[in-house]
mmCIF file of C-alpha atoms (C1' of nucleotides) in Angstrom:
data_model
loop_
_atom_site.group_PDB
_atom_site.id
_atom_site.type_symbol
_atom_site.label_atom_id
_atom_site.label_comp_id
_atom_site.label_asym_id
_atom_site.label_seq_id
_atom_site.Cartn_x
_atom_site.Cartn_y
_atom_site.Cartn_z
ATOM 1 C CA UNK A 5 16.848 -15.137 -16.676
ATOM 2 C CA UNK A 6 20.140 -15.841 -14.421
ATOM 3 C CA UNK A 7 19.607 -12.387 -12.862
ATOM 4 C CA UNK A 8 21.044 -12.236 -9.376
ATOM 5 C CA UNK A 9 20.099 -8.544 -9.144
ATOM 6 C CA UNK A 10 15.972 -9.623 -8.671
ATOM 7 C CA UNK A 11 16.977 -11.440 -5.247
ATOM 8 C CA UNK A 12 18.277 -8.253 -3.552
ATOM 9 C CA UNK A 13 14.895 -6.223 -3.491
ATOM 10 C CA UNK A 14 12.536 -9.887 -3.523
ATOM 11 C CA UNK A 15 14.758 -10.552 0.098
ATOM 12 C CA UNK A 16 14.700 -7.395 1.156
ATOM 13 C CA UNK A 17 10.765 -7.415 1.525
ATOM 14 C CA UNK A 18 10.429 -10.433 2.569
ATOM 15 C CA UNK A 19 12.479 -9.670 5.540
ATOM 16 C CA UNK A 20 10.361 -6.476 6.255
ATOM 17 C CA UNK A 21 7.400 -8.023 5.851
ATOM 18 C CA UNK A 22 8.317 -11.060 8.460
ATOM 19 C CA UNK A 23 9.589 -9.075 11.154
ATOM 20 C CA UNK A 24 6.515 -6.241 10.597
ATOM 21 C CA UNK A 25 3.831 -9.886 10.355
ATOM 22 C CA UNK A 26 6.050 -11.231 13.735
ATOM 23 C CA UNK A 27 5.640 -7.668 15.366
ATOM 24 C CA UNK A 28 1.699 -7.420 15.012
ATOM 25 C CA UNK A 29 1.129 -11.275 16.061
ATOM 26 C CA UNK A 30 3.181 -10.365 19.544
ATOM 27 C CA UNK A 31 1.314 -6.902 19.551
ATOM 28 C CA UNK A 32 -1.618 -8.927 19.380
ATOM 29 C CA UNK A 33 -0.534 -11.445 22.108
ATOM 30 C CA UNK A 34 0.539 -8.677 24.406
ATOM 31 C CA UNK A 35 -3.467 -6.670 24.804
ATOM 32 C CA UNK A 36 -3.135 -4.852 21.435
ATOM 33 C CA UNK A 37 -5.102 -6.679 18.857
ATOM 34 C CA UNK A 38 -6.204 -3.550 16.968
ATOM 35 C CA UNK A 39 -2.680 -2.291 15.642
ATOM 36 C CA UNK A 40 -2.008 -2.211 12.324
ATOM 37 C CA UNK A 41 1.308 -1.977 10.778
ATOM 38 C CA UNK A 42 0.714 1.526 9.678
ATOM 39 C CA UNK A 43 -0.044 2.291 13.386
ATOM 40 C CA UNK A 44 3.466 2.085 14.160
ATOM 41 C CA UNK A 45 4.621 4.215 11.815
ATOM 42 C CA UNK A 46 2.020 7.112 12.183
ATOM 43 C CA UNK A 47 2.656 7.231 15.771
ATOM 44 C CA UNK A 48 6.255 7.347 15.286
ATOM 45 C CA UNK A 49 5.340 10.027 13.186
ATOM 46 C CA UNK A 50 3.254 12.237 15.904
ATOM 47 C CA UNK A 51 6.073 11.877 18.506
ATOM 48 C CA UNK A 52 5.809 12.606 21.997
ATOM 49 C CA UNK A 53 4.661 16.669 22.153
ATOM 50 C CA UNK A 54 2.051 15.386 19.686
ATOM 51 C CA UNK A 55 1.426 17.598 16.376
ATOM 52 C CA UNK A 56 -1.657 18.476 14.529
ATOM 53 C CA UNK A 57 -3.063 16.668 11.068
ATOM 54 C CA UNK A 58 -1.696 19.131 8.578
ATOM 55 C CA UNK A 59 1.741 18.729 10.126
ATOM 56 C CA UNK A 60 0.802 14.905 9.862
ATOM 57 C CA UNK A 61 -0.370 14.691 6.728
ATOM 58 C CA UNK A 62 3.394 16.537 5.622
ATOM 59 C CA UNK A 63 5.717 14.336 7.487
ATOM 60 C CA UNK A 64 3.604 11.422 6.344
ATOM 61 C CA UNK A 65 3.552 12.604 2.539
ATOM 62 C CA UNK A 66 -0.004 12.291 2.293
ATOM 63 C CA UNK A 67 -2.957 14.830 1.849
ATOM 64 C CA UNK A 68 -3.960 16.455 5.068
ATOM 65 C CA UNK A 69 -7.425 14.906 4.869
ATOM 66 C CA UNK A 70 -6.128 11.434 4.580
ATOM 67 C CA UNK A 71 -3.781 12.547 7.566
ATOM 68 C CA UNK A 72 -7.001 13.475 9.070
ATOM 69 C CA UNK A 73 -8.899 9.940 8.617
ATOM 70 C CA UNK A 74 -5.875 8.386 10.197
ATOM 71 C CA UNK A 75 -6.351 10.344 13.125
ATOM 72 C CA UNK A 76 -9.732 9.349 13.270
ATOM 73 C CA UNK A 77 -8.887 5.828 13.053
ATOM 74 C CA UNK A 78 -6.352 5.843 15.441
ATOM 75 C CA UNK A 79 -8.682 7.793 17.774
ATOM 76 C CA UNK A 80 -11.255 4.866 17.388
ATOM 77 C CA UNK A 81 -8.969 2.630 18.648
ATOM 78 C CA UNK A 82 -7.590 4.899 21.396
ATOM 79 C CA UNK A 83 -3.906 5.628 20.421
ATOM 80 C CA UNK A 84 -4.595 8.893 19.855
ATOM 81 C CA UNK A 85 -7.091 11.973 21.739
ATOM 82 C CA UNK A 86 -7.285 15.390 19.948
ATOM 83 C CA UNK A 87 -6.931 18.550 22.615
ATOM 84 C CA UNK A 88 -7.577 22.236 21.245
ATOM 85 C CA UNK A 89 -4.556 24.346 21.106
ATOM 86 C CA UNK A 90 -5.057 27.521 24.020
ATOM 87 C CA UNK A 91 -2.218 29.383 22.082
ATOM 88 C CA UNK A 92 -3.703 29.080 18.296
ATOM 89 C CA UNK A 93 -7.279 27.937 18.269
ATOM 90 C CA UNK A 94 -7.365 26.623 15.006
ATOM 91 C CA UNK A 95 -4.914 23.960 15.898
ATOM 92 C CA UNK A 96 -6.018 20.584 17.521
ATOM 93 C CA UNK A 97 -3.215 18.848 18.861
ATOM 94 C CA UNK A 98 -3.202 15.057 18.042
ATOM 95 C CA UNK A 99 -1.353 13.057 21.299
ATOM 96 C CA UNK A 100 -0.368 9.702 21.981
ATOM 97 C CA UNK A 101 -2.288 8.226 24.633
ATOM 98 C CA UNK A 102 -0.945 6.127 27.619
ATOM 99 C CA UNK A 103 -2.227 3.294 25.393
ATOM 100 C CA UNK A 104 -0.851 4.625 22.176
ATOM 101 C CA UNK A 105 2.778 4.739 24.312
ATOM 102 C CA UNK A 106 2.210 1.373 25.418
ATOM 103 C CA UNK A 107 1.675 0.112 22.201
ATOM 104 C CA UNK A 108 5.023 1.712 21.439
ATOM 105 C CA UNK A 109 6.833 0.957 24.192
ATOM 106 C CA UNK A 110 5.668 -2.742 23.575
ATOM 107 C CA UNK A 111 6.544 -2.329 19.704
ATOM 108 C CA UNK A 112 10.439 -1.568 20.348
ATOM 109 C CA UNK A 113 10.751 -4.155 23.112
ATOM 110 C CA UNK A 114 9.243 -6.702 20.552
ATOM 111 C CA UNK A 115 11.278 -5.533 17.780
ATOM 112 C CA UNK A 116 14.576 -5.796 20.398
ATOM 113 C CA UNK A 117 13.517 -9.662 20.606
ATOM 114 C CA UNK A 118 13.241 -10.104 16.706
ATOM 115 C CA UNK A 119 16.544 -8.740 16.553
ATOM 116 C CA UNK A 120 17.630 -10.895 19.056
ATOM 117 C CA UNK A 121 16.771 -13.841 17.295
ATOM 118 C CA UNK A 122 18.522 -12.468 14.170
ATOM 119 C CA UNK A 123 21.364 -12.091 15.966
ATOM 120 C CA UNK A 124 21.003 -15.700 17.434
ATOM 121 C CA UNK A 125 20.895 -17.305 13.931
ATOM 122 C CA UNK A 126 23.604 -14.712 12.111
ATOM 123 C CA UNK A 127 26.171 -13.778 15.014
ATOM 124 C CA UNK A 128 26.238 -10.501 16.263
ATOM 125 C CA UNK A 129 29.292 -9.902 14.187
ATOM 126 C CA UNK A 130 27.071 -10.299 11.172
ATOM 127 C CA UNK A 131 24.063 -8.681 11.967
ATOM 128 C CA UNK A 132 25.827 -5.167 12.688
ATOM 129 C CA UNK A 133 27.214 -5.485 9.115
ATOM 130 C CA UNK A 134 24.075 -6.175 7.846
ATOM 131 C CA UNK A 135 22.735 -3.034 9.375
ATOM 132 C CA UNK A 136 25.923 -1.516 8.521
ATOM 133 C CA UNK A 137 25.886 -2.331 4.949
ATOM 134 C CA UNK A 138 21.910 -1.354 4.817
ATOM 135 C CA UNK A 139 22.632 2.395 6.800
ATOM 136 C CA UNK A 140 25.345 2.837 4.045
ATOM 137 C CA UNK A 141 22.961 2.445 1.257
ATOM 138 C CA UNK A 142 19.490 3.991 2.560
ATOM 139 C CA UNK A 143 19.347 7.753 2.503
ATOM 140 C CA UNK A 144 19.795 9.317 6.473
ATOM 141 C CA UNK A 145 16.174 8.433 7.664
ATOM 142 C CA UNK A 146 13.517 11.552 6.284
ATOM 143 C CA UNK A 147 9.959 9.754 7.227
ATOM 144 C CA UNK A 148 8.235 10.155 4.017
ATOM 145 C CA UNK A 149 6.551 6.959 4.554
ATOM 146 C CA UNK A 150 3.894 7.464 1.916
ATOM 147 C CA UNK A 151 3.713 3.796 1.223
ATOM 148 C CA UNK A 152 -0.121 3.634 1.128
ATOM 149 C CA UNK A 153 -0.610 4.252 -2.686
ATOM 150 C CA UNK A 154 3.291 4.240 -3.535
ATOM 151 C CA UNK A 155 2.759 0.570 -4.050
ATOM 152 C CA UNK A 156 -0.850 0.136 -5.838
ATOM 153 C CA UNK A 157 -2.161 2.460 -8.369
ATOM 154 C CA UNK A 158 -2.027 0.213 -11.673
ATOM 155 C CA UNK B 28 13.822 4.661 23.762
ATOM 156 C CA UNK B 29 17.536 3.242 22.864
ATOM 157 C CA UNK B 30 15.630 0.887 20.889
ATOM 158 C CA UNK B 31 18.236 -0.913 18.435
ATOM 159 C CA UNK B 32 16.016 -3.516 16.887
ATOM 160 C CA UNK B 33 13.602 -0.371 15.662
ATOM 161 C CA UNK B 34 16.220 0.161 12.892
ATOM 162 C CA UNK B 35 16.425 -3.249 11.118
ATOM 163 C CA UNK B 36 12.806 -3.030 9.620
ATOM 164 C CA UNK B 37 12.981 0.542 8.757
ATOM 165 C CA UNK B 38 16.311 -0.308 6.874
ATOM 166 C CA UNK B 39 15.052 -3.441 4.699
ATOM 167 C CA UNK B 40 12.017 -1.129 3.713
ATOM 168 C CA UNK B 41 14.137 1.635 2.728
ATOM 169 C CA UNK B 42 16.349 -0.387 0.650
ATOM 170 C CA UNK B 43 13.691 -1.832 -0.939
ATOM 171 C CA UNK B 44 11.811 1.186 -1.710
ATOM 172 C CA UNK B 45 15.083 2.849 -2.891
ATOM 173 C CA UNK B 46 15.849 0.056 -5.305
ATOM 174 C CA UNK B 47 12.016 -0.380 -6.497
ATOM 175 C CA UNK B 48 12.339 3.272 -7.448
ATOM 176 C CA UNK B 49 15.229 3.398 -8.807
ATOM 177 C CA UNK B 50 14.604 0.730 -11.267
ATOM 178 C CA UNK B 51 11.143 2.723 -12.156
ATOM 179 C CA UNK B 52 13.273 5.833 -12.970
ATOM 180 C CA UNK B 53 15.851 3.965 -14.979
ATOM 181 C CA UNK B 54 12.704 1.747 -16.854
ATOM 182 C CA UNK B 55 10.849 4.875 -17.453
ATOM 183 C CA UNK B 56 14.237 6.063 -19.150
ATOM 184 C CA UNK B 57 14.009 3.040 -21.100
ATOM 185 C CA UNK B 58 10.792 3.134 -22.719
ATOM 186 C CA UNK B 59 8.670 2.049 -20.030
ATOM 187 C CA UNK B 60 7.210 5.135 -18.054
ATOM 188 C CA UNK B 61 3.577 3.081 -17.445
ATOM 189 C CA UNK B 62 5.368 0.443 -15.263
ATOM 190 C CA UNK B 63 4.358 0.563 -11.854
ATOM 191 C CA UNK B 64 5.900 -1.201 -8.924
ATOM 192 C CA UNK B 65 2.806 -3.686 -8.549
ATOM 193 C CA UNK B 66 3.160 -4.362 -12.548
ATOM 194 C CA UNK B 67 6.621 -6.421 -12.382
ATOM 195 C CA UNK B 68 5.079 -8.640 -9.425
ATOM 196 C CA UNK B 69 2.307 -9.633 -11.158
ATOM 197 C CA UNK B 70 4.524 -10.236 -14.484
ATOM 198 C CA UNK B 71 6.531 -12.598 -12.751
ATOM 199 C CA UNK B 72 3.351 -14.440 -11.296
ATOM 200 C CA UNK B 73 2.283 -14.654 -14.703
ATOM 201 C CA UNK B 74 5.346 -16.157 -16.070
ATOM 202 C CA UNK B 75 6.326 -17.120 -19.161
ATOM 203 C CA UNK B 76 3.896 -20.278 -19.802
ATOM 204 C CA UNK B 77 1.140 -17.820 -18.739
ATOM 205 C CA UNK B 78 -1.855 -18.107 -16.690
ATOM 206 C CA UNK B 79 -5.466 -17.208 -16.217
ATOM 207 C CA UNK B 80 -7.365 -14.538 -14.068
ATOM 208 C CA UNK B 81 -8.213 -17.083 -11.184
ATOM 209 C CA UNK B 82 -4.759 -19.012 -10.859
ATOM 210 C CA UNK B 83 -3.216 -15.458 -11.003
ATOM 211 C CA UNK B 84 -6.075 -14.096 -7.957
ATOM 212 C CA UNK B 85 -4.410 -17.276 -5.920
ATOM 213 C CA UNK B 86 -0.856 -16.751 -6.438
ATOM 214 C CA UNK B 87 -1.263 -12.847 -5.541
ATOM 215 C CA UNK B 88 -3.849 -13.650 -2.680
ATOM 216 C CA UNK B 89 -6.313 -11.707 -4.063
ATOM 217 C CA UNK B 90 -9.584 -12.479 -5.261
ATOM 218 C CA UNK B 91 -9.820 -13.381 -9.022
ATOM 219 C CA UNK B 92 -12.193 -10.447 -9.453
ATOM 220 C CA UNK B 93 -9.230 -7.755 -8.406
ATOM 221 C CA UNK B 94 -6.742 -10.439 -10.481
ATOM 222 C CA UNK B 95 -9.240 -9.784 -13.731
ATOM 223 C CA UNK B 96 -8.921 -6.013 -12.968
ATOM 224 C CA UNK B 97 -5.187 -6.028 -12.439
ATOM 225 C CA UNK B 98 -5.016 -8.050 -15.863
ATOM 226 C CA UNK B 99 -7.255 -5.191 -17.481
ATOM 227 C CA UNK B 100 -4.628 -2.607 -16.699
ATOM 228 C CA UNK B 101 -1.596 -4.494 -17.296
ATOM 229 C CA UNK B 102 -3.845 -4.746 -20.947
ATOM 230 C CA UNK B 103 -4.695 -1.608 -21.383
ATOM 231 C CA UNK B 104 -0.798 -0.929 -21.117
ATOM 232 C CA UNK B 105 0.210 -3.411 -23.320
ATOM 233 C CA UNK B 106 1.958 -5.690 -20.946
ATOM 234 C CA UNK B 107 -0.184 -8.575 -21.350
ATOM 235 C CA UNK B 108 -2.842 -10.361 -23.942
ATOM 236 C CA UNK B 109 -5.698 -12.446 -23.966
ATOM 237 C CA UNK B 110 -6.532 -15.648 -25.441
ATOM 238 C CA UNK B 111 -9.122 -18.216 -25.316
ATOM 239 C CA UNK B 112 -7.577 -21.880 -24.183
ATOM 240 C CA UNK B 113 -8.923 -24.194 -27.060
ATOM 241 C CA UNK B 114 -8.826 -26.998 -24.625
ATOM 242 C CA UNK B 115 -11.124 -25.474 -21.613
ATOM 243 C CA UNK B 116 -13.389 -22.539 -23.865
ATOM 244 C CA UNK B 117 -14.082 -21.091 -20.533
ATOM 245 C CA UNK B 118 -10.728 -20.579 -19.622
ATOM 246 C CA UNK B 119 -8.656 -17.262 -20.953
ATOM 247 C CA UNK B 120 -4.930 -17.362 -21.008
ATOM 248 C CA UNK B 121 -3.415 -14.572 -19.741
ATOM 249 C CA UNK B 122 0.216 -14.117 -21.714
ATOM 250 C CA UNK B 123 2.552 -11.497 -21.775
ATOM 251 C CA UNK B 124 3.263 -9.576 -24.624
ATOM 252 C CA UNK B 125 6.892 -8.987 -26.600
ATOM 253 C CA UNK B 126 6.682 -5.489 -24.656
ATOM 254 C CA UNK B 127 6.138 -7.007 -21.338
ATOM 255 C CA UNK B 128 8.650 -9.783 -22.165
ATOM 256 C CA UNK B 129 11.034 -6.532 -22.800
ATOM 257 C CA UNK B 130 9.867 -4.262 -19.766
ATOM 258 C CA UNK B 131 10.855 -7.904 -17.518
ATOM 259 C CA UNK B 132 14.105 -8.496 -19.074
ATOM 260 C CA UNK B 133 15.230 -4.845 -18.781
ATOM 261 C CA UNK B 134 13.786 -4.810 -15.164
ATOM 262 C CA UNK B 135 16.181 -7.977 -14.525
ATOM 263 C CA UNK B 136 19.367 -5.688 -16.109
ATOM 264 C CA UNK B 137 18.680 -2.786 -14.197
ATOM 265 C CA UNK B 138 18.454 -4.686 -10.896
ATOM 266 C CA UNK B 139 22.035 -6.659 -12.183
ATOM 267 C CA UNK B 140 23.367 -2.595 -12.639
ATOM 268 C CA UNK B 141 21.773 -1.557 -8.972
ATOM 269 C CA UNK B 142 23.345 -4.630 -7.625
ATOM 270 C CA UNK B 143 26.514 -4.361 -9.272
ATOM 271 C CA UNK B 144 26.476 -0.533 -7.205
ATOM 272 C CA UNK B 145 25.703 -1.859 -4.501
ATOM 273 C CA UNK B 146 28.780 -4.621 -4.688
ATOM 274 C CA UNK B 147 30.741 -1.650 -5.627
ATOM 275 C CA UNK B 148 30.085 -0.146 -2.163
ATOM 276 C CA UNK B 149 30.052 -2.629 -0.325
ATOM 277 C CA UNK B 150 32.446 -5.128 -1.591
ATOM 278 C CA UNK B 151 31.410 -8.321 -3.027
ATOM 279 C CA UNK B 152 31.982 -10.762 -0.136
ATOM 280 C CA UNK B 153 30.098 -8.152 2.364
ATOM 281 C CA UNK B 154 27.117 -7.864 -0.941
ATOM 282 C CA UNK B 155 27.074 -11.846 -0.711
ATOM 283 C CA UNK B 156 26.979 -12.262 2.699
ATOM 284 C CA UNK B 157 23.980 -9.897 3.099
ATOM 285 C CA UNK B 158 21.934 -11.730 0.479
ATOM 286 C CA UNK B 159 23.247 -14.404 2.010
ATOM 287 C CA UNK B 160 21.662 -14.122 5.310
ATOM 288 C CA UNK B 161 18.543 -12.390 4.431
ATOM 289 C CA UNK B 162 18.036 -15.588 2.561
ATOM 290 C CA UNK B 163 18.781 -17.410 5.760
ATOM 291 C CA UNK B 164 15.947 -15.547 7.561
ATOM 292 C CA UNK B 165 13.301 -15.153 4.966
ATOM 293 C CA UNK B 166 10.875 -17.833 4.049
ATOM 294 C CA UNK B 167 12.310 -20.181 1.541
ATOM 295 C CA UNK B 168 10.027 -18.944 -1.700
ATOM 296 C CA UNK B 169 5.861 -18.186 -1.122
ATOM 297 C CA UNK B 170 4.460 -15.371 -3.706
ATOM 298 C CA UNK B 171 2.487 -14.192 -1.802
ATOM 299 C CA UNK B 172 2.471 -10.171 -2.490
ATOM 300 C CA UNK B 173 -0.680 -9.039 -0.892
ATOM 301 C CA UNK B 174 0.638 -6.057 -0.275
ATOM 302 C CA UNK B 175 -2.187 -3.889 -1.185
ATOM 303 C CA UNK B 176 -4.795 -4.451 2.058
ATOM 304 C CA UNK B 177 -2.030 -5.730 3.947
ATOM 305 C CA UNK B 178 0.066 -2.447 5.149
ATOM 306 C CA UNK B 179 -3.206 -0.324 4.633
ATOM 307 C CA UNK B 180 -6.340 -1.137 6.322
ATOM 308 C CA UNK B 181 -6.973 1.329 9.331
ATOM 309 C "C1'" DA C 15 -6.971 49.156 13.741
ATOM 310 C "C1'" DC C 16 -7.984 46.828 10.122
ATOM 311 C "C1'" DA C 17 -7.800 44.802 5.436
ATOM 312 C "C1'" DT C 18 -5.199 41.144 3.304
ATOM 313 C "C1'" DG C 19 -3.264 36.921 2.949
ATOM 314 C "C1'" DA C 20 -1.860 32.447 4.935
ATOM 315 C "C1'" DT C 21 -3.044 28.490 7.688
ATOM 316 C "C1'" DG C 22 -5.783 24.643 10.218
ATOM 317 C "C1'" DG C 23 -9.583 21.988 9.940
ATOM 318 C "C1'" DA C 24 -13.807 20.042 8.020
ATOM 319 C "C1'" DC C 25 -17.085 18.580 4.339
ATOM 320 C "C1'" DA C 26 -18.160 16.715 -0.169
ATOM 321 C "C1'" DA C 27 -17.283 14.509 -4.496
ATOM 322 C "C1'" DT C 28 -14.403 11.519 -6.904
ATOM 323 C "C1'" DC C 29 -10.916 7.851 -8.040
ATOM 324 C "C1'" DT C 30 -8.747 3.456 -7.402
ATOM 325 C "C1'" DG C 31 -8.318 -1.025 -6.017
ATOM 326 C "C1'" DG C 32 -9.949 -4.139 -3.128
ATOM 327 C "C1'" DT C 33 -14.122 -7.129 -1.368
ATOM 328 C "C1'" DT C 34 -18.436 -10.262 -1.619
ATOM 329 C "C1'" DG C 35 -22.395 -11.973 -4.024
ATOM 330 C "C1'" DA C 36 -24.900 -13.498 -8.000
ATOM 331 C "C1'" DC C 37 -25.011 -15.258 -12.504
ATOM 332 C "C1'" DT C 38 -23.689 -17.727 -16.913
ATOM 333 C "C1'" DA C 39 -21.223 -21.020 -19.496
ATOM 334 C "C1'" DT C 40 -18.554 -24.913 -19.680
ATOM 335 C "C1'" DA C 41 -16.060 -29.156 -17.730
ATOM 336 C "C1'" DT C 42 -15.864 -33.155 -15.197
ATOM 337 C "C1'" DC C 43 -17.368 -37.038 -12.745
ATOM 338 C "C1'" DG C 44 -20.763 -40.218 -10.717
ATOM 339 C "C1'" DC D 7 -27.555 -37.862 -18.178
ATOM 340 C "C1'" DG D 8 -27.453 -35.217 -14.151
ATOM 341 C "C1'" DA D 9 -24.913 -33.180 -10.197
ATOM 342 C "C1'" DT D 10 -21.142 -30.584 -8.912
ATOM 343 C "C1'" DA D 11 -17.212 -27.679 -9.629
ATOM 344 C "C1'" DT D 12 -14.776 -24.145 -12.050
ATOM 345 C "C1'" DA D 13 -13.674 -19.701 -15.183
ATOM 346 C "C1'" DG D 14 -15.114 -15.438 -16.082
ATOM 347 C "C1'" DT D 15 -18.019 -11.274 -15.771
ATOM 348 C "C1'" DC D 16 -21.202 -7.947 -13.762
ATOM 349 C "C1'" DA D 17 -22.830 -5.258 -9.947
ATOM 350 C "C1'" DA D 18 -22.801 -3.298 -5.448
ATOM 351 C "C1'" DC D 19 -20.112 -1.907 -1.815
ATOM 352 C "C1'" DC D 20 -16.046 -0.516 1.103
ATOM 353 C "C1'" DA D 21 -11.634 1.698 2.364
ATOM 354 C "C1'" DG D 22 -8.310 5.012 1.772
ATOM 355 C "C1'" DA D 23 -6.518 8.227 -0.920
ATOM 356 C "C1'" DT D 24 -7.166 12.608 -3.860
ATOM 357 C "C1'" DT D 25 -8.790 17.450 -5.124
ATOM 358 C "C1'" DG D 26 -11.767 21.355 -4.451
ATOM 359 C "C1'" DT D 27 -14.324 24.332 -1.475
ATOM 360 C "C1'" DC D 28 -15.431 26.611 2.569
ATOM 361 C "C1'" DC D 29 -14.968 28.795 7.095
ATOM 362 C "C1'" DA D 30 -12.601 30.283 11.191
ATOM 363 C "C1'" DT D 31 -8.567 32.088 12.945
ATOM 364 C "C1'" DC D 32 -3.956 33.790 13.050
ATOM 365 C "C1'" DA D 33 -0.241 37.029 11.189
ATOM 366 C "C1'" DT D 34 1.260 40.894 8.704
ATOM 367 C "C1'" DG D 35 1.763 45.523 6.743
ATOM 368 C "C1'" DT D 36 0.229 49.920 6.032
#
DNA sequence: ACATGATGGACAATCTGGTTGACTATATCG
DNA sequence: CGATATAGTCAACCAGATTGTCCATCATGT
């Protein structure tokens, strides 16, 4: 083999997945044992004025209906409530509630102290080229998380 | 918000995703337009000695059933074969085939070219010092790709 | 004003990839 | 030889996505 190139992406995951595993088990510590990392990332994606499935479903690249379920899930655990829309009655609003902002809140504070720790172990010096270096080569930042499926289907 | 530790995760995924599909574009180009992401993972578990349905379910983390349906597709494409072990009849090896040896070696060339633009952007010495310390914060080695189930799950 | 078309949401059926449980055949070890 | 463990397969089920269909409601143009 002798190929340096499979490191790159293999490390590059790894680190993802340890800070997103390091996140949940301090989520879980801190009175929010029911998030899931795709909580984050949906809620991210609703934002604070709150937006409705199909709008979900777009930012999230997914189907609507899937956008839908998520809702539902995320209403389950109480991150979410759904509120009818006075100005188009179709619409139902999907909002974060005080718990879902807590959760978020929570989420960057944690995700300060894992950077922390980077920084601890690399030098600050280092650690803002790393991010440097990684902003250079990632497109802006359009959501389009549609990792569910993106991954699987053999 | 001014949350600055939000953007290291979100980078290391988008690298990764960017290179992943890159090199699915570029293998597709080369002859290889059934390879999925999950398919190189599981190539590498199996390895070139190769391995059988239940060793593979442990390495992955997945149950052997899901490993004996992951080896079904990887068949059904052509990536991998199946033989009977003359030492253990119950065992079946599960090997890869020339075209699965080929879709692995090209996957290793076109990570070398996707590194090589990255080096080209970044400089070397800034391209080595970023491998460099993701190593230093990532687990030394595990497997361990159980990423199906482990992003998902509502 | 109203017919037409577009949009938001829900329901149902299906697909995929994972799970557990049960079963058979074969090894291995006392 | 018999008891236990292991490899593989089959079947049932679950979760999360998809498409297709339907209905209610908004928006538009004549």
């Amino acid at each position: 083999m002798s190929s340096q190139g499979f490191e790159l992406p293999l490390r590059l995951l790894l680190a993802f997945r340890m800070l997103i595993d390091e996140l949940h088990a301090e989520l879980a510590r801190q009175g929010h044992p029911h998030m899931r990392p795709m909580h984050g990332f949906v809620m991210q994606a609703i934002g604070p004025d709150g937006t409705t499935a199909v709008e979900l479903g777009r930012t999230l690249g997914v189907s609507k209906q899937a956008a839908g379920k998520t809702v539902e899930a995320l209403e389950r655990v109480g991150y979410v409530e759904r509120a009818a829309d006075p100005r188009d009655t179709r619409r139902k609003i999907v909002r974060l509630t005080a718990y879902g902002i807590d959760a978020l809140n929570r989420s960057a504070r944690i995700f300060d102290t894992l950077r922390a720790r980077w920084a601890d172990e690399l030098g600050e010096e280092r650690l803002l080229a790393l991010e440097s270096d990684l902003r250079k080569m990632t497109p802006a930042s359009p959501w389009r998380l549609d990792i569910p499926g993106w991954f699987g289907t053999l």
